[in-house]
Coordinates of C-alpha atoms in Angstrom, one line a residue:
X1287 CA 102.1 -29.5 114.2
X1288 CA 104.7 -28.1 111.7
X1289 CA 106.7 -24.9 112.1
X1290 CA 104.6 -22.4 111.1
X1291 CA 101.8 -23.6 114.0
X1292 CA 104.3 -23.5 116.4
X1293 CA 105.3 -20.4 116.5
X1294 CA 102.2 -19.3 116.7
X1295 CA 101.8 -20.9 120.0
X1296 CA 104.8 -20.0 121.3
X1297 CA 103.4 -16.5 121.2
X1298 CA 101.2 -17.2 124.0
X1299 CA 103.7 -17.4 126.3
X1300 CA 106.6 -15.2 125.1
X1301 CA 106.3 -11.3 123.2
X1302 CA 108.8 -10.6 121.1
X1303 CA 108.6 -7.4 119.1
X1304 CA 110.5 -7.0 115.6
X1305 CA 110.4 -4.0 112.7
X1306 CA 110.2 -5.4 109.5
X1307 CA 113.8 -3.4 108.4
X1308 CA 114.9 -6.5 105.8
X1309 CA 115.9 -5.1 102.8
X1310 CA 117.1 -6.3 98.9
X1311 CA 119.1 -3.2 99.0
X1312 CA 122.0 -0.6 99.9
X1313 CA 121.1 2.6 98.5
X1314 CA 121.0 1.7 94.9
X1315 CA 122.8 -1.7 94.9
X1316 CA 121.6 -5.5 96.2
X1317 CA 122.4 -6.6 99.2
X1318 CA 125.5 -9.1 100.0
X1319 CA 122.6 -12.0 100.9
X1320 CA 120.9 -11.1 97.3
X1321 CA 124.1 -11.3 96.0
X1322 CA 124.8 -14.7 97.5
X1323 CA 121.2 -16.6 96.4
X1324 CA 122.2 -15.6 92.7
X1325 CA 126.3 -17.5 93.6
X1326 CA 124.9 -20.1 95.3
X1327 CA 122.3 -21.0 91.6
X1328 CA 125.8 -20.4 89.7
X1329 CA 124.1 -17.3 88.5
X1330 CA 127.2 -15.3 86.7
X1331 CA 125.7 -11.6 86.6
X1332 CA 127.2 -8.0 86.6
X1333 CA 125.7 -7.4 90.3
X1334 CA 124.4 -4.5 89.9
X1335 CA 120.5 -4.4 90.8
X1336 CA 119.1 -3.5 87.9
X1337 CA 120.4 -6.8 86.1
X1338 CA 119.8 -8.7 89.0
X1339 CA 115.9 -7.9 88.6
X1340 CA 116.5 -8.7 84.5
X1341 CA 117.8 -12.2 86.1
X1342 CA 114.9 -12.4 88.6
X1343 CA 111.8 -11.5 86.3
X1344 CA 113.0 -14.1 83.3
X1345 CA 113.7 -17.1 85.8
X1346 CA 112.6 -16.9 89.3
X1347 CA 108.5 -15.6 88.1
X1348 CA 105.7 -18.0 87.6
X1349 CA 104.1 -17.9 84.6
X1350 CA 101.2 -15.4 84.3
X1351 CA 98.2 -17.3 85.3
X1352 CA 100.3 -20.2 87.2
X1353 CA 99.2 -20.1 90.8
X1354 CA 102.5 -21.3 93.6
X1355 CA 101.6 -24.4 94.0
X1356 CA 101.6 -25.2 90.9
X1357 CA 105.3 -23.9 90.4
X1358 CA 107.6 -26.8 89.4
X1359 CA 111.0 -28.3 92.0
X1360 CA 113.2 -25.8 90.1
X1361 CA 117.0 -25.4 91.9
X1362 CA 115.3 -27.2 95.3
X1363 CA 118.9 -29.2 94.9
X1364 CA 120.0 -25.3 96.7
X1365 CA 117.7 -25.3 99.3
X1366 CA 120.4 -26.4 102.5
X1367 CA 122.5 -23.9 100.5
X1368 CA 120.0 -21.1 100.5
X1369 CA 118.2 -22.1 103.4
X1370 CA 120.4 -19.5 105.7
X1371 CA 120.3 -16.9 103.8
X1372 CA 116.0 -16.7 102.8
X1373 CA 116.5 -16.4 107.1
X1374 CA 118.9 -13.9 106.9
X1375 CA 116.3 -12.2 104.0
X1376 CA 113.7 -11.8 107.2
X1377 CA 111.4 -14.0 104.7
X1378 CA 111.3 -17.4 107.1
X1379 CA 111.0 -16.9 110.4
X1380 CA 107.9 -14.6 112.5
X1381 CA 107.1 -11.2 113.6
X1382 CA 105.4 -9.8 116.0
X1383 CA 104.4 -5.3 116.4
X1384 CA 106.0 -3.4 118.1
X1385 CA 103.2 -1.4 119.5
X1386 CA 99.5 -2.1 121.5
X1387 CA 97.0 -0.7 119.2
X1388 CA 96.3 0.4 115.6
X1389 CA 93.7 2.1 113.8
X1390 CA 94.0 -0.5 111.3
X1391 CA 94.2 -4.4 111.3
X1392 CA 94.8 -5.7 107.9
X1393 CA 94.0 -9.1 107.3
X1394 CA 96.2 -10.2 103.1
X1395 CA 93.7 -12.5 101.2
X1396 CA 95.5 -15.9 100.2
X1397 CA 94.3 -19.4 99.8
X1398 CA 91.9 -20.8 102.2
X1399 CA 95.1 -22.4 104.4
X1400 CA 97.4 -19.2 103.7
X1401 CA 94.4 -17.7 105.1
X1402 CA 93.2 -19.8 108.1
X1403 CA 97.0 -19.4 109.3
X1404 CA 96.5 -15.1 109.4
X1405 CA 93.2 -15.3 111.3
X1406 CA 94.5 -18.2 113.5
X1407 CA 97.8 -15.5 114.1
X1408 CA 95.2 -12.1 114.3
X1409 CA 93.2 -14.8 117.3
X1410 CA 96.5 -15.0 119.4
X1411 CA 97.2 -11.2 118.8
X1412 CA 93.9 -9.8 120.2
X1413 CA 94.0 -12.9 123.3
X1414 CA 97.6 -10.6 124.0
X1415 CA 96.2 -7.4 124.2
X1416 CA 96.5 -5.9 120.7
X1417 CA 93.8 -4.6 119.6
X1418 CA 92.9 -2.4 116.2
X1419 CA 89.9 -0.1 115.9
X1420 CA 88.7 -1.4 112.6
X1421 CA 90.1 -4.5 110.8
X1422 CA 90.3 -4.6 106.7
X1423 CA 90.0 -8.1 104.8
X1424 CA 91.8 -7.5 101.8
X1425 CA 90.3 -10.0 99.4
X1426 CA 90.0 -11.2 95.9
X1427 CA 87.3 -12.9 94.2
X1428 CA 89.0 -15.7 92.3
X1429 CA 86.7 -18.5 92.0
X1430 CA 88.4 -21.2 94.4
X1431 CA 91.5 -24.5 93.0
X1432 CA 89.1 -27.3 93.0
X1433 CA 92.2 -29.4 94.9
X1434 CA 93.8 -27.2 97.7
X1435 CA 90.3 -25.6 98.3
X1436 CA 88.2 -28.2 97.8
X1437 CA 84.3 -29.0 100.4
X1438 CA 86.3 -30.8 101.9
X1439 CA 89.8 -28.6 103.4
X1440 CA 87.0 -25.7 103.6
X1441 CA 84.7 -28.0 105.7
X1442 CA 86.3 -30.5 108.2
X1443 CA 89.2 -30.2 110.2
X1444 CA 91.2 -33.2 110.0
X1445 CA 92.0 -31.4 106.9
X1446 CA 93.8 -28.3 108.8
X1447 CA 96.2 -28.1 110.9
X1448 CA 94.2 -24.5 112.5
X1449 CA 91.3 -25.7 115.5
X1450 CA 88.2 -24.5 113.8
X1451 CA 85.9 -22.9 116.8
X1452 CA 84.3 -24.5 119.1
X1453 CA 80.7 -24.6 118.4
X1454 CA 81.2 -23.5 114.2
X1455 CA 78.8 -25.3 112.2
X1456 CA 78.8 -26.1 108.7
X1457 CA 77.4 -23.4 106.2
X1458 CA 74.7 -24.6 103.9
X1459 CA 76.6 -23.5 100.7
X1460 CA 79.9 -23.9 99.3
X1461 CA 82.1 -21.1 99.6
X1462 CA 82.8 -20.4 95.6
X1463 CA 85.2 -17.0 95.4
X1464 CA 88.0 -16.8 97.7
X1465 CA 86.1 -13.7 98.8
X1466 CA 83.3 -16.0 100.3
X1467 CA 85.7 -17.8 101.8
X1468 CA 87.2 -15.0 104.5
X1469 CA 83.8 -14.8 105.4
X1470 CA 83.6 -18.2 106.0
X1471 CA 86.4 -18.3 107.2
X1472 CA 86.5 -15.6 109.8
X1473 CA 83.3 -18.0 111.4
X1474 CA 85.0 -20.8 111.5
X1475 CA 88.4 -19.4 113.0
X1476 CA 87.9 -16.2 114.7
X1477 CA 87.1 -17.9 118.7
X1478 CA 87.9 -14.5 121.0
X1479 CA 85.0 -12.7 121.3
X1480 CA 85.1 -10.3 121.7
X1481 CA 87.2 -10.3 118.2
X1482 CA 84.6 -11.5 117.2
X1483 CA 81.5 -8.9 117.1
X1484 CA 84.3 -6.3 115.9
X1485 CA 82.2 -4.9 111.9
X1486 CA 84.9 -6.7 109.5
X1487 CA 85.7 -4.7 106.7
X1488 CA 85.9 -7.2 103.7
X1489 CA 87.8 -5.2 100.6
X1490 CA 86.1 -7.9 97.4
X1491 CA 88.5 -6.9 94.5
X1492 CA 87.0 -8.3 91.3
X1493 CA 89.0 -10.2 88.7
X1494 CA 91.1 -7.8 86.0
X1495 CA 91.2 -8.4 82.6
X1496 CA 94.3 -7.2 81.0
X1497 CA 93.3 -4.7 78.4
X1498 CA 96.1 -6.1 75.6
X1499 CA 95.0 -9.3 75.1
X1500 CA 91.5 -9.8 77.5
X1501 CA 92.8 -12.2 80.3
X1502 CA 91.8 -12.3 83.3
X1503 CA 94.1 -11.7 86.2
X1504 CA 93.3 -12.9 90.2
X1505 CA 93.4 -9.1 92.2
X1506 CA 97.4 -9.0 93.7
X1507 CA 98.0 -7.1 96.4
X1508 CA 98.3 -4.1 95.1
X1509 CA 95.1 -3.6 93.9
X1510 CA 93.5 -4.8 97.5
X1511 CA 95.3 -2.0 98.3
X1512 CA 93.9 0.5 96.0
X1513 CA 90.3 -0.6 96.2
X1514 CA 91.1 0.3 100.0
X1515 CA 92.5 3.4 99.4
X1516 CA 89.6 4.5 96.9
X1517 CA 87.3 3.6 100.1
X1518 CA 87.0 6.5 102.3
X1519 CA 90.3 9.2 104.0
X1520 CA 92.5 6.7 105.9
X1521 CA 94.9 7.6 108.5
X1522 CA 97.1 6.9 111.6
X1523 CA 99.7 3.3 112.7
X1524 CA 98.4 0.1 110.2
X1525 CA 99.0 -3.2 110.9
X1526 CA 99.2 -5.5 108.3
X1527 CA 98.9 -9.2 108.8
X1528 CA 100.5 -11.8 105.9
X1529 CA 103.1 -15.1 107.5
X1530 CA 106.3 -15.6 105.8
X1531 CA 108.0 -15.4 103.2
X1532 CA 105.3 -12.7 102.1
X1533 CA 105.9 -10.5 104.4
X1534 CA 108.6 -8.2 102.9
X1535 CA 107.1 -8.3 99.7
X1536 CA 104.4 -7.1 100.4
X1537 CA 105.1 -4.6 103.3
X1538 CA 106.9 -3.2 100.0
X1539 CA 104.3 -2.8 98.3
X1540 CA 102.1 -1.4 100.8
X1541 CA 104.6 1.5 101.3
X1542 CA 104.8 1.7 97.4
X1543 CA 101.1 1.7 96.6
X1544 CA 101.1 4.6 99.1
X1545 CA 103.6 6.9 98.6
X1546 CA 101.5 6.6 94.9
X1547 CA 98.5 8.1 96.3
X1548 CA 100.5 10.1 99.1
X1549 CA 99.6 8.5 101.9
X1550 CA 102.1 7.4 103.1
X1551 CA 102.4 10.2 105.8
X1552 CA 99.4 9.5 106.9
X1553 CA 99.6 6.2 107.7
X1554 CA 102.0 4.3 109.7
X1555 CA 102.8 0.2 107.9
X1556 CA 103.8 -2.5 110.0
X1557 CA 103.8 -5.7 108.4
X1558 CA 103.8 -9.0 110.8
X1559 CA 103.2 -13.0 110.4
X1560 CA 104.0 -16.1 111.3
X1561 CA 107.1 -18.2 109.5
X1562 CA 106.8 -19.2 106.8
X1563 CA 106.4 -23.2 106.4
X1564 CA 109.0 -25.9 106.1
X1565 CA 107.8 -27.0 103.6
X1566 CA 107.2 -24.6 101.1
X1567 CA 109.4 -24.0 98.0
X1568 CA 112.5 -22.6 96.3
X1569 CA 111.0 -21.9 93.9
X1570 CA 108.3 -19.8 95.4
X1571 CA 110.9 -18.5 97.1
X1572 CA 112.7 -17.1 94.9
X1573 CA 109.3 -16.4 93.1
X1574 CA 108.6 -14.0 96.4
X1575 CA 112.0 -12.8 96.4
X1576 CA 111.7 -11.6 92.6
X1577 CA 108.5 -9.7 92.6
X1578 CA 109.3 -8.0 95.9
X1579 CA 113.2 -6.6 93.9
X1580 CA 110.7 -5.8 91.2
X1581 CA 108.4 -3.8 93.9
X1582 CA 112.0 -2.1 96.1
X1583 CA 113.2 -0.4 92.0
X1584 CA 110.3 0.7 91.9
X1585 CA 110.5 2.7 95.4
X1586 CA 111.6 6.1 94.7

């Protein structure tokens, strides 16, 4: 059992509410932990947030069209030095909800493995009495990856750290997209009967075409949030489920998008999720920090 799954099952025995308070900026200056990341990597800067962001977008951000698992092992030799700093930044540990009742519970889409982890986390929360009036699943219509999201990985328990629901049966056809897989995984992973009977709103966002090049890209966090807000007026307390190291970035993206749509006063958001897997590469951590820093710098 990996570290993330252990954290999830420990939750059955203890509830440790935490709030997202991590930030890469203190006012308009980079936090000491963020500066330390660049120092450990041996990257010289003038210490301003704008310069750090410029370097991060150039050196840390994955290439357009590249998935996280396709990134190399750059800076992996700095892992032992960086992990304590990543922990200080809030991208390592589990994050629990601070309340029991929410108007909306959102599951952020991901890879098949990531969505299983997030649904398992929801199972645990529901079993502990945490409730949401509405269940919303943010997903994109990207094609499934033939290696990371194959028929075997989708359908067979031996390829999943998350237990399948007792009695789950193979579907008649293979899902083709992340959105299709999300529907399958809800049935496969959600075991609490009270939760299973809830109507789930799947926000399915199609591939998005770059106007300059005509190339397609998959929907990102901001795209799915905007698609949800376009559905109808939304208000109340919202619990979003992600998993680390992506919790602070996705939380910041939600806050920014709500602010842009003038929804930040009527919708209060909290983002939670399981701890980061121990095998996540340094490159993926840095890519996530680059996205988080860019988003935070756009906040008013």
